[in-house]
Coordinates of C-alpha atoms and ligand atoms in Angstrom, one line a residue:
M1351 CA -0.1 0.1 0.0
S1352 CA 1.3 3.4 -1.1
E1353 CA 1.4 5.8 1.9
A1354 CA 0.4 9.6 2.0
K1355 CA -0.7 11.9 4.7
I1356 CA -3.6 13.8 5.5
T1357 CA -3.7 16.7 8.2
L1358 CA -6.4 17.1 10.8
H1359 CA -6.6 20.6 12.7
D1360 CA -8.2 20.5 16.0
P1361 CA -9.2 24.3 16.8
K1362 CA -9.9 23.1 20.2
T1363 CA -6.0 22.7 21.1
G1364 CA -4.7 24.5 17.8
Q1365 CA -2.9 21.5 17.2
T1366 CA -2.5 19.8 13.7
H1367 CA -2.2 15.9 13.4
E1368 CA -1.0 14.0 10.4
L1369 CA -2.7 10.8 9.7
P1370 CA -1.3 8.1 7.0
V1371 CA -3.2 7.4 4.0
Y1372 CA -3.3 4.2 2.1
H1373 CA -4.1 3.5 -1.4
G1374 CA -5.0 0.0 -2.3
T1375 CA -5.3 -1.8 -5.9
Y1376 CA -8.8 -0.2 -6.6
G1377 CA -11.3 1.9 -4.5
S1378 CA -11.2 4.8 -1.9
P1379 CA -8.0 5.4 -0.4
V1380 CA -8.2 5.1 3.5
I1381 CA -7.3 7.3 6.4
D1382 CA -5.4 5.1 9.2
I1383 CA -7.1 6.4 12.3
T1384 CA -5.6 3.5 14.9
R1385 CA -3.7 6.3 16.6
L1386 CA -6.4 9.2 16.2
H1387 CA -7.6 8.5 19.8
A1388 CA -4.3 8.3 21.6
K1389 CA -3.4 11.4 19.4
T1390 CA -6.4 13.6 19.6
G1391 CA -8.8 12.0 22.1
Y1392 CA -11.4 11.8 19.3
F1393 CA -13.1 8.7 18.3
T1394 CA -14.5 8.8 14.7
F1395 CA -18.5 8.5 14.5
D1396 CA -20.0 6.2 11.7
P1397 CA -23.2 4.3 12.7
G1398 CA -23.8 1.5 9.9
F1399 CA -20.1 2.0 9.0
V1400 CA -21.1 3.9 5.9
S1401 CA -17.4 5.5 5.5
T1402 CA -15.5 3.0 7.6
A1403 CA -13.1 0.3 6.2
S1404 CA -12.9 -2.1 9.1
C1405 CA -9.8 -4.2 7.6
E1406 CA -7.4 -4.9 4.6
S1407 CA -8.5 -7.8 2.5
R1408 CA -7.0 -9.2 -0.8
I1409 CA -10.2 -11.4 -1.5
T1410 CA -13.2 -9.3 -3.1
Y1411 CA -13.6 -5.9 -4.8
L1412 CA -16.7 -4.5 -5.8
D1413 CA -17.2 -1.1 -7.4
G1414 CA -20.6 0.2 -6.5
E1415 CA -20.6 3.0 -9.2
K1416 CA -19.6 0.9 -12.3
G1417 CA -21.7 -2.4 -10.9
E1418 CA -18.5 -4.4 -10.9
L1419 CA -17.4 -7.4 -8.6
L1420 CA -14.2 -9.1 -8.8
Y1421 CA -13.1 -12.3 -6.9
R1422 CA -9.3 -12.2 -6.6
G1423 CA -9.3 -10.1 -9.5
Y1424 CA -11.6 -12.0 -11.6
P1425 CA -14.9 -10.6 -13.0
I1426 CA -18.1 -12.2 -11.6
E1427 CA -19.5 -12.7 -15.0
Q1428 CA -16.3 -14.9 -16.1
L1429 CA -16.4 -17.0 -13.0
A1430 CA -20.2 -17.6 -13.1
E1431 CA -20.0 -18.7 -16.8
K1432 CA -16.4 -20.7 -16.7
C1433 CA -15.9 -22.0 -13.3
S1434 CA -17.8 -24.3 -10.6
F1435 CA -18.6 -23.2 -7.2
L1436 CA -16.0 -25.6 -5.6
E1437 CA -13.3 -23.9 -7.9
V1438 CA -14.4 -20.6 -6.6
F1439 CA -14.5 -21.8 -3.3
Y1440 CA -10.8 -22.8 -3.7
L1441 CA -10.1 -19.3 -5.4
L1442 CA -11.3 -17.4 -2.4
V1443 CA -9.6 -19.4 0.1
H1444 CA -6.1 -19.8 -1.7
G1445 CA -6.1 -16.7 -4.1
E1446 CA -5.8 -18.5 -7.2
L1447 CA -8.1 -20.8 -9.3
P1448 CA -7.1 -24.7 -8.9
T1449 CA -5.0 -26.8 -11.2
P1450 CA -6.9 -29.8 -12.4
E1451 CA -5.1 -31.8 -9.8
Q1452 CA -6.1 -29.3 -7.1
R1453 CA -9.6 -29.1 -8.3
R1454 CA -9.8 -32.9 -7.9
E1455 CA -8.3 -32.9 -4.3
V1456 CA -10.7 -30.2 -3.0
E1457 CA -13.6 -32.0 -4.5
H1458 CA -12.6 -35.1 -2.9
A1459 CA -11.9 -33.3 0.4
I1460 CA -15.4 -31.8 0.3
T1461 CA -17.1 -35.0 -1.0
H1462 CA -15.8 -37.0 1.9
H1463 CA -16.7 -34.4 4.7
T1464 CA -20.5 -34.1 3.7
L1465 CA -21.6 -36.8 6.5
I1466 CA -22.7 -35.3 9.5
N1467 CA -22.2 -36.9 13.1
E1468 CA -25.4 -39.3 13.4
S1469 CA -26.3 -37.4 16.9
L1470 CA -26.7 -34.1 14.9
L1471 CA -29.5 -35.4 13.3
E1472 CA -31.1 -36.0 16.5
F1473 CA -31.2 -32.4 17.1
F1474 CA -33.6 -31.8 14.4
K1475 CA -36.5 -33.8 16.2
G1476 CA -36.0 -31.2 19.1
F1477 CA -37.6 -28.4 16.6
H1478 CA -41.3 -28.0 15.9
Y1479 CA -41.7 -29.2 12.5
D1480 CA -42.5 -25.5 11.3
A1481 CA -39.3 -24.1 12.7
H1482 CA -37.8 -21.7 10.1
P1483 CA -34.9 -23.6 8.3
M1484 CA -32.7 -20.6 9.3
A1485 CA -33.3 -21.1 13.0
M1486 CA -32.2 -24.6 12.4
L1487 CA -29.4 -24.0 10.4
T1488 CA -28.0 -21.4 12.8
A1489 CA -28.3 -23.8 15.9
V1490 CA -27.0 -27.0 14.1
V1491 CA -24.2 -25.2 12.3
A1492 CA -23.1 -23.7 16.0
S1493 CA -23.8 -27.1 17.3
L1494 CA -20.9 -28.5 15.1
S1495 CA -18.3 -27.0 17.6
A1496 CA -19.7 -29.6 20.2
F1497 CA -18.5 -32.5 17.8
Y1498 CA -15.0 -30.8 16.9
H1499 CA -14.2 -28.5 19.7
D1500 CA -11.4 -30.4 21.4
S1501 CA -9.8 -31.6 17.6
L1502 CA -9.7 -27.9 16.6
D1503 CA -6.5 -25.8 17.3
I1504 CA -7.2 -22.6 15.3
N1505 CA -3.7 -21.5 15.5
D1506 CA -2.7 -24.5 13.3
P1507 CA -3.1 -23.6 9.6
E1508 CA -4.0 -27.2 8.7
H1509 CA -6.6 -27.5 11.3
R1510 CA -8.3 -24.2 10.1
L1511 CA -8.1 -25.4 6.5
Q1512 CA -9.7 -29.1 7.2
T1513 CA -12.4 -26.9 9.4
A1514 CA -12.9 -24.8 6.2
Y1515 CA -13.5 -27.9 4.1
R1516 CA -15.8 -29.5 6.6
L1517 CA -17.8 -26.4 7.0
L1518 CA -18.4 -26.0 3.5
A1519 CA -19.3 -29.9 2.9
K1520 CA -21.6 -30.3 5.9
L1521 CA -24.0 -27.0 5.0
P1522 CA -25.8 -28.7 2.3
T1523 CA -26.3 -31.7 4.2
I1524 CA -27.6 -29.6 7.2
A1525 CA -29.7 -27.6 5.1
A1526 CA -31.5 -30.4 3.5
A1527 CA -32.0 -32.1 6.9
A1528 CA -33.7 -29.0 8.1
Y1529 CA -36.2 -29.3 4.7
K1530 CA -36.9 -32.9 5.4
H1531 CA -37.6 -32.3 9.1
R1532 CA -40.3 -29.6 7.9
V1533 CA -41.8 -31.9 5.4
G1534 CA -41.8 -34.7 7.6
E1535 CA -39.7 -37.0 5.5
P1536 CA -36.9 -39.3 6.0
F1537 CA -33.3 -37.7 5.9
M1538 CA -31.6 -38.5 3.0
Y1539 CA -27.5 -39.3 3.2
P1540 CA -25.0 -37.7 0.9
R1541 CA -23.8 -39.5 -1.9
N1542 CA -20.0 -39.5 -2.6
N1543 CA -20.8 -40.2 -6.4
L1544 CA -22.5 -36.9 -6.6
S1545 CA -21.5 -33.2 -7.4
Y1546 CA -21.7 -30.7 -4.8
C1547 CA -25.2 -29.5 -6.1
G1548 CA -26.3 -32.7 -7.2
N1549 CA -26.0 -34.0 -3.8
F1550 CA -27.6 -31.2 -2.2
L1551 CA -30.5 -31.7 -4.6
H1552 CA -30.3 -35.5 -3.9
M1553 CA -30.8 -34.9 -0.2
M1554 CA -33.4 -32.4 -0.4
Y1555 CA -35.8 -34.1 -3.0
A1556 CA -35.0 -38.1 -2.8
R1557 CA -36.9 -40.3 -1.0
P1558 CA -36.1 -43.9 0.0
T1559 CA -38.9 -45.3 -1.9
E1560 CA -38.0 -44.3 -5.4
D1561 CA -34.9 -43.3 -7.6
Y1562 CA -34.5 -39.7 -8.0
E1563 CA -32.8 -38.4 -11.2
I1564 CA -31.1 -34.9 -10.8
D1565 CA -31.6 -32.5 -13.2
P1566 CA -28.7 -30.9 -14.8
V1567 CA -30.5 -27.7 -15.4
A1568 CA -31.3 -27.3 -11.8
E1569 CA -27.7 -28.6 -10.7
Q1570 CA -26.1 -26.0 -13.0
A1571 CA -28.4 -23.3 -11.8
L1572 CA -27.6 -23.8 -8.4
D1573 CA -23.8 -24.2 -8.7
T1574 CA -24.0 -20.8 -10.4
L1575 CA -26.1 -19.3 -8.0
F1576 CA -23.7 -20.2 -5.2
I1577 CA -20.9 -18.6 -7.1
L1578 CA -22.9 -15.2 -7.5
H1579 CA -23.6 -15.4 -3.6
A1580 CA -20.2 -16.4 -2.5
D1581 CA -18.6 -13.5 -1.4
H1582 CA -19.3 -9.9 -1.2
E1583 CA -16.3 -8.1 0.9
Q1584 CA -17.3 -6.7 4.3
N1585 CA -21.2 -6.9 4.1
A1586 CA -23.1 -7.5 7.3
S1587 CA -22.7 -11.3 7.8
T1588 CA -19.2 -11.3 6.7
S1589 CA -18.4 -8.6 9.0
T1590 CA -19.9 -10.4 11.9
V1591 CA -18.0 -13.5 11.1
R1592 CA -14.6 -11.7 11.2
L1593 CA -15.8 -9.9 14.4
A1594 CA -17.2 -13.2 15.9
G1595 CA -13.6 -14.9 14.7
S1596 CA -11.5 -11.9 16.1
T1597 CA -12.5 -13.3 19.8
G1598 CA -10.5 -16.6 19.1
T1599 CA -13.8 -18.3 19.1
N1600 CA -14.1 -21.6 16.9
P1601 CA -15.1 -21.0 13.3
Y1602 CA -18.4 -22.9 13.4
A1603 CA -19.5 -20.3 16.3
A1604 CA -18.2 -17.6 14.1
V1605 CA -19.9 -18.8 11.0
A1606 CA -23.4 -19.5 12.9
A1607 CA -22.9 -15.8 14.0
G1608 CA -22.9 -15.0 10.1
I1609 CA -25.9 -17.0 9.4
A1610 CA -28.0 -15.4 11.9
A1611 CA -26.9 -11.9 10.6
L1612 CA -27.6 -13.0 7.1
W1613 CA -31.3 -13.8 8.2
G1614 CA -32.2 -10.5 8.4
P1615 CA -34.8 -8.9 5.9
A1616 CA -32.5 -6.1 5.2
H1617 CA -29.6 -8.4 4.0
G1618 CA -30.0 -12.2 3.0
G1619 CA -33.4 -12.5 4.1
A1620 CA -34.5 -10.2 1.5
N1621 CA -34.8 -13.1 -1.2
E1622 CA -37.8 -14.6 0.9
A1623 CA -39.0 -11.3 1.5
V1624 CA -39.2 -10.5 -2.1
L1625 CA -41.6 -13.4 -3.2
A1626 CA -43.7 -12.5 -0.1
M1627 CA -43.9 -8.9 -1.8
L1628 CA -44.9 -10.2 -5.1
D1629 CA -47.2 -12.3 -3.7
E1630 CA -48.7 -9.4 -2.0
I1631 CA -48.6 -7.1 -5.0
G1632 CA -50.5 -10.1 -7.1
D1633 CA -51.1 -8.2 -10.2
V1634 CA -49.4 -5.4 -12.6
K1635 CA -52.2 -3.1 -11.8
N1636 CA -51.2 -2.8 -8.2
I1637 CA -47.5 -1.9 -8.8
D1638 CA -48.1 2.1 -8.5
K1639 CA -49.8 1.5 -4.9
F1640 CA -46.8 -0.6 -3.7
I1641 CA -44.4 1.9 -5.4
A1642 CA -46.0 4.8 -3.6
R1643 CA -45.7 3.0 -0.3
A1644 CA -42.1 2.4 -1.0
K1645 CA -41.6 6.0 -1.3
D1646 CA -43.6 7.1 1.7
K1647 CA -41.5 7.8 4.8
N1648 CA -44.4 7.1 6.9
D1649 CA -44.8 3.5 5.7
P1650 CA -42.2 1.1 6.6
F1651 CA -42.7 -0.9 3.2
R1652 CA -39.8 -0.9 1.3
L1653 CA -39.1 -2.5 -2.3
M1654 CA -37.3 -5.7 -1.4
G1655 CA -34.5 -6.8 -3.6
F1656 CA -34.1 -3.1 -4.5
G1657 CA -31.3 -0.8 -3.2
H1658 CA -27.8 -1.5 -1.9
R1659 CA -25.4 0.2 0.3
V1660 CA -22.7 -0.2 -2.4
Y1661 CA -23.9 -0.5 -5.6
K1662 CA -25.2 2.7 -7.1
N1663 CA -25.7 1.0 -10.5
F1664 CA -27.1 -2.4 -11.4
D1665 CA -25.9 -5.3 -9.3
P1666 CA -24.1 -7.3 -11.6
R1667 CA -25.1 -10.6 -10.1
A1668 CA -28.9 -9.4 -10.5
K1669 CA -28.5 -9.3 -14.2
I1670 CA -26.8 -12.7 -14.4
I1671 CA -29.6 -14.0 -12.0
K1672 CA -32.4 -12.5 -14.4
R1673 CA -30.8 -14.5 -17.3
I1674 CA -30.6 -17.8 -15.3
C1675 CA -34.4 -17.0 -14.5
H1676 CA -35.2 -17.2 -18.5
K1677 CA -33.4 -20.6 -18.8
V1678 CA -34.9 -22.1 -15.7
L1679 CA -38.5 -21.1 -16.4
E1680 CA -37.9 -22.4 -19.9
R1681 CA -37.4 -25.7 -18.5
Y1682 CA -40.0 -25.7 -15.7
G1683 CA -42.6 -23.5 -17.0
N1684 CA -43.3 -19.7 -16.7
D1685 CA -44.3 -18.0 -13.3
P1686 CA -46.1 -14.9 -13.5
R1687 CA -44.3 -13.6 -10.8
F1688 CA -41.2 -13.4 -13.1
E1689 CA -43.4 -11.0 -15.3
L1690 CA -44.4 -9.1 -12.3
A1691 CA -41.0 -8.7 -11.1
M1692 CA -39.6 -7.3 -14.5
R1693 CA -42.6 -5.1 -14.8
L1694 CA -41.9 -3.7 -11.4
E1695 CA -38.3 -3.2 -12.2
E1696 CA -39.2 -1.3 -15.4
I1697 CA -41.7 1.3 -13.7
A1698 CA -39.4 1.6 -10.4
L1699 CA -36.3 2.6 -12.8
K1700 CA -38.5 5.3 -14.6
D1701 CA -39.4 6.6 -11.1
E1702 CA -37.5 9.8 -10.0
Y1703 CA -37.5 8.6 -6.4
F1704 CA -35.4 5.5 -7.3
I1705 CA -33.5 7.2 -10.1
E1706 CA -32.5 10.0 -7.5
R1707 CA -31.3 7.4 -4.9
K1708 CA -29.9 5.0 -7.6
L1709 CA -32.0 2.3 -6.3
Y1710 CA -31.6 -0.9 -8.4
P1711 CA -32.4 -4.5 -8.4
N1712 CA -29.9 -6.3 -6.0
V1713 CA -29.0 -9.9 -5.9
D1714 CA -32.1 -10.7 -4.1
F1715 CA -34.6 -9.4 -6.5
Y1716 CA -34.8 -12.4 -9.0
S1717 CA -33.1 -15.2 -7.1
G1718 CA -36.2 -16.4 -5.2
I1719 CA -37.9 -16.9 -8.8
I1720 CA -35.6 -19.8 -9.5
Y1721 CA -35.4 -21.2 -6.2
S1722 CA -39.3 -21.4 -6.4
A1723 CA -39.1 -23.1 -9.8
L1724 CA -36.5 -25.5 -8.4
G1725 CA -39.1 -26.6 -5.9
F1726 CA -37.5 -24.6 -2.9
P1727 CA -40.2 -23.3 -0.4
R1728 CA -39.6 -19.7 0.5
E1729 CA -38.2 -20.3 3.8
M1730 CA -35.4 -22.1 2.4
F1731 CA -34.4 -19.3 0.2
T1732 CA -31.9 -17.6 2.8
V1733 CA -30.6 -21.2 3.5
L1734 CA -29.7 -21.2 0.1
F1735 CA -27.9 -17.8 0.4
A1736 CA -26.1 -18.9 3.5
I1737 CA -24.4 -22.0 1.6
G1738 CA -23.0 -19.8 -1.2
R1739 CA -21.9 -17.4 1.2
A1740 CA -20.2 -20.0 3.4
A1741 CA -17.4 -20.0 1.0
G1742 CA -16.8 -16.3 1.5
W1743 CA -17.2 -16.4 5.3
I1744 CA -14.8 -19.0 5.7
A1745 CA -12.3 -17.2 3.2
H1746 CA -12.7 -14.1 5.1
W1747 CA -12.1 -16.1 8.5
L1748 CA -9.1 -17.6 7.4
E1749 CA -7.6 -14.3 5.9
M1750 CA -8.2 -12.8 9.2
M1751 CA -6.6 -15.8 11.5
D1752 CA -3.5 -15.4 9.1
D1753 CA -3.1 -11.7 9.8
P1754 CA -0.4 -11.0 12.0
R1755 CA -2.1 -7.9 12.8
R1756 CA -5.3 -9.8 14.2
K1757 CA -6.7 -7.8 17.1
I1758 CA -10.2 -8.3 18.9
G1759 CA -12.4 -6.1 17.2
R1760 CA -14.1 -3.6 19.9
P1761 CA -15.5 -0.6 18.6
R1762 CA -16.1 2.6 20.8
Q1763 CA -19.3 4.9 21.1
L1764 CA -20.8 8.1 21.5
Y1765 CA -22.1 8.3 24.9
T1766 CA -25.3 10.5 25.3
G1767 CA -26.7 8.8 28.4
P1768 CA -27.2 10.3 31.8
A1769 CA -24.4 11.9 33.6
R1770 CA -23.1 10.3 37.1
R1771 CA -25.8 10.3 39.6
D1772 CA -26.5 8.4 43.1
V1773 CA -29.0 6.1 43.6
P1774 CA -31.5 8.0 45.6
R1775 CA -31.7 5.9 49.1
Ligands
SDX2625 C1 -27.8 -8.0 0.3 O1 -23.9 -5.5 1.8 C2 -24.0 -6.4 1.0 O2 -23.1 -6.5 0.2 C3 -25.1 -7.2 1.0 C4 -25.5 -8.0 0.0 C5 -24.3 -9.3 -0.2 O3 -24.3 -9.8 -1.1 O4 -24.1 -9.6 1.1 O5 -25.3 -7.5 -1.5 C6 -26.7 -8.8 0.0 O6 -28.0 -7.9 1.5 C7 -28.5 -7.2 -0.7 C8 -29.6 -6.1 -0.1 C9 -31.0 -6.9 0.3 N1 -32.0 -6.1 1.2 C10 -32.9 -5.4 0.5 O7 -33.3 -5.7 -0.7 C11 -34.1 -5.0 1.4 C12 -34.4 -3.6 0.7 N2 -33.2 -2.7 0.8 C13 -33.2 -1.7 1.7 O8 -33.2 -2.2 3.0 C14 -31.7 -0.9 1.6 O9 -31.7 -0.6 0.1 C15 -30.4 -1.6 2.1 C16 -30.8 -2.2 3.5 C17 -30.1 -2.7 1.0 C18 -29.5 -0.3 1.8 O10 -29.8 0.4 2.9 P1 -28.6 1.8 3.3 O11 -27.3 1.6 2.3 O12 -28.8 1.8 4.4 O13 -29.7 2.8 2.4 P2 -30.6 3.7 2.9 O14 -31.6 2.9 4.0 O15 -29.8 4.7 3.7 O16 -31.2 4.3 1.8 C19 -31.0 5.7 1.1 C20 -32.1 6.1 0.6 C21 -33.4 6.2 1.8 O17 -34.3 7.3 1.3 P3 -34.1 8.9 2.3 O18 -34.1 8.6 3.6 O19 -32.5 9.1 1.8 O20 -35.1 9.8 1.5 O21 -32.9 5.2 -0.3 C22 -34.1 4.7 0.4 C23 -34.2 5.0 1.8 O22 -35.6 5.0 2.3 N3 -34.1 3.1 0.0 C24 -35.2 2.5 -0.4 C25 -35.1 1.2 -0.4 N4 -33.8 1.1 -0.1 C26 -33.2 2.5 0.3 N5 -36.7 3.0 -0.5 C27 -37.5 2.2 -1.0 N6 -37.1 0.7 -1.1 C28 -35.9 0.4 -1.0 N7 -35.7 -0.9 -1.1

């Protein structure tokens, strides 16, 4: 990082302070404020971290103005077209695309970690049949630490990598078990002769009573969707994983914290909320009423799947997902909600409110339509987001654990509560 300086003049003391400025490969330069409080007695104030870079990372870059997304320098459009999800997982973790030998190794490692401890299947019986799958996923992933806690030395790079592979391998098994619990069907065990996504579809939809044939269109669509969801720099759930991991807790607990953060409708929970919104809108003739509600400050309703903290242009992932929509619906039959969504996009993007605020469809706007066509119930949509994003959470956890400058994350605050007072007794 090249270093310049920025000066801060404090009118209170008349002092001038110099702060280092760093320039990365791309993106906004950063002012290093690590010594700001020691030097000046000031904190910075940035609720929601709108202007704060929480770390240095070499994994993912996104340009909100251009609508560009790079994983380790490769454009998302090329990765989605030319690579598999496990190749992209390898890229995010190791920094380079795998050689054919390395690809075989990572596929073998993931495949042979897909089984979960039989006792974990008992956990699902403790949930009510209609427990939300994200609640089950959060709980069972956190419980993985109960099975590996003693054998896991997070200061051992080999242990860290093995845990990384274990986590990505077991997520589809746990996700499918959550679904089977909800529908009251027997759990299906993973099969080592299937691809990552083929195995997931098998565990989701196969039954012991009959053969199940994996549809290559569904298998490919899922694999590409997992790539598109794999990472997105310091989003809320990834920042949660980094903050939890910075305490030295085990990675299963840190990733479970990320899953919990992703569940929120302002984040990964939006894909489920978009389908609920489209069902509520119901017909093109109702769009204007909902657009008006989205613009009304007194109405908590927001256009789900629209807007983004970073993208002030089209989310490049939304464009690719929209194309996958056409392909999947050709295979599985049209969904009137796709037409409704495209009409909603068309109308919203001509409206001054959305244009002025640079609100465009994001990754969640069309993805649920594909998931629905593939037979996933709405409650499973954010679980699918979590499986893809686990690749990024794991890569960022590893990057943070490898950083010699690692410190426990501990932000400060602006206190505006009561001054010191005595208990009146
Ligand atoms: C994801 O961070 C990531 O990278 C996330 C993600 C990832 O891959 O990890 O990309 C995945 O979470 C995508 C976002 C999914 N969420 C939604 O689709 C929910 C709907 N979107 C909004 O909640 C909102 O756009 C956010 C949460 C996504 C972004 O919120 P910000 O950055 O805090 O923006 P803001 O709330 O300050 O909005 C700026 C203005 C406000 O109006 P004004 O006060 O300036 O008049 O835009 C308005 C907002 O009211 N606005 C919307 C809107 N989103 C923002 N108005 C109506 N509908 C919306 N969807």
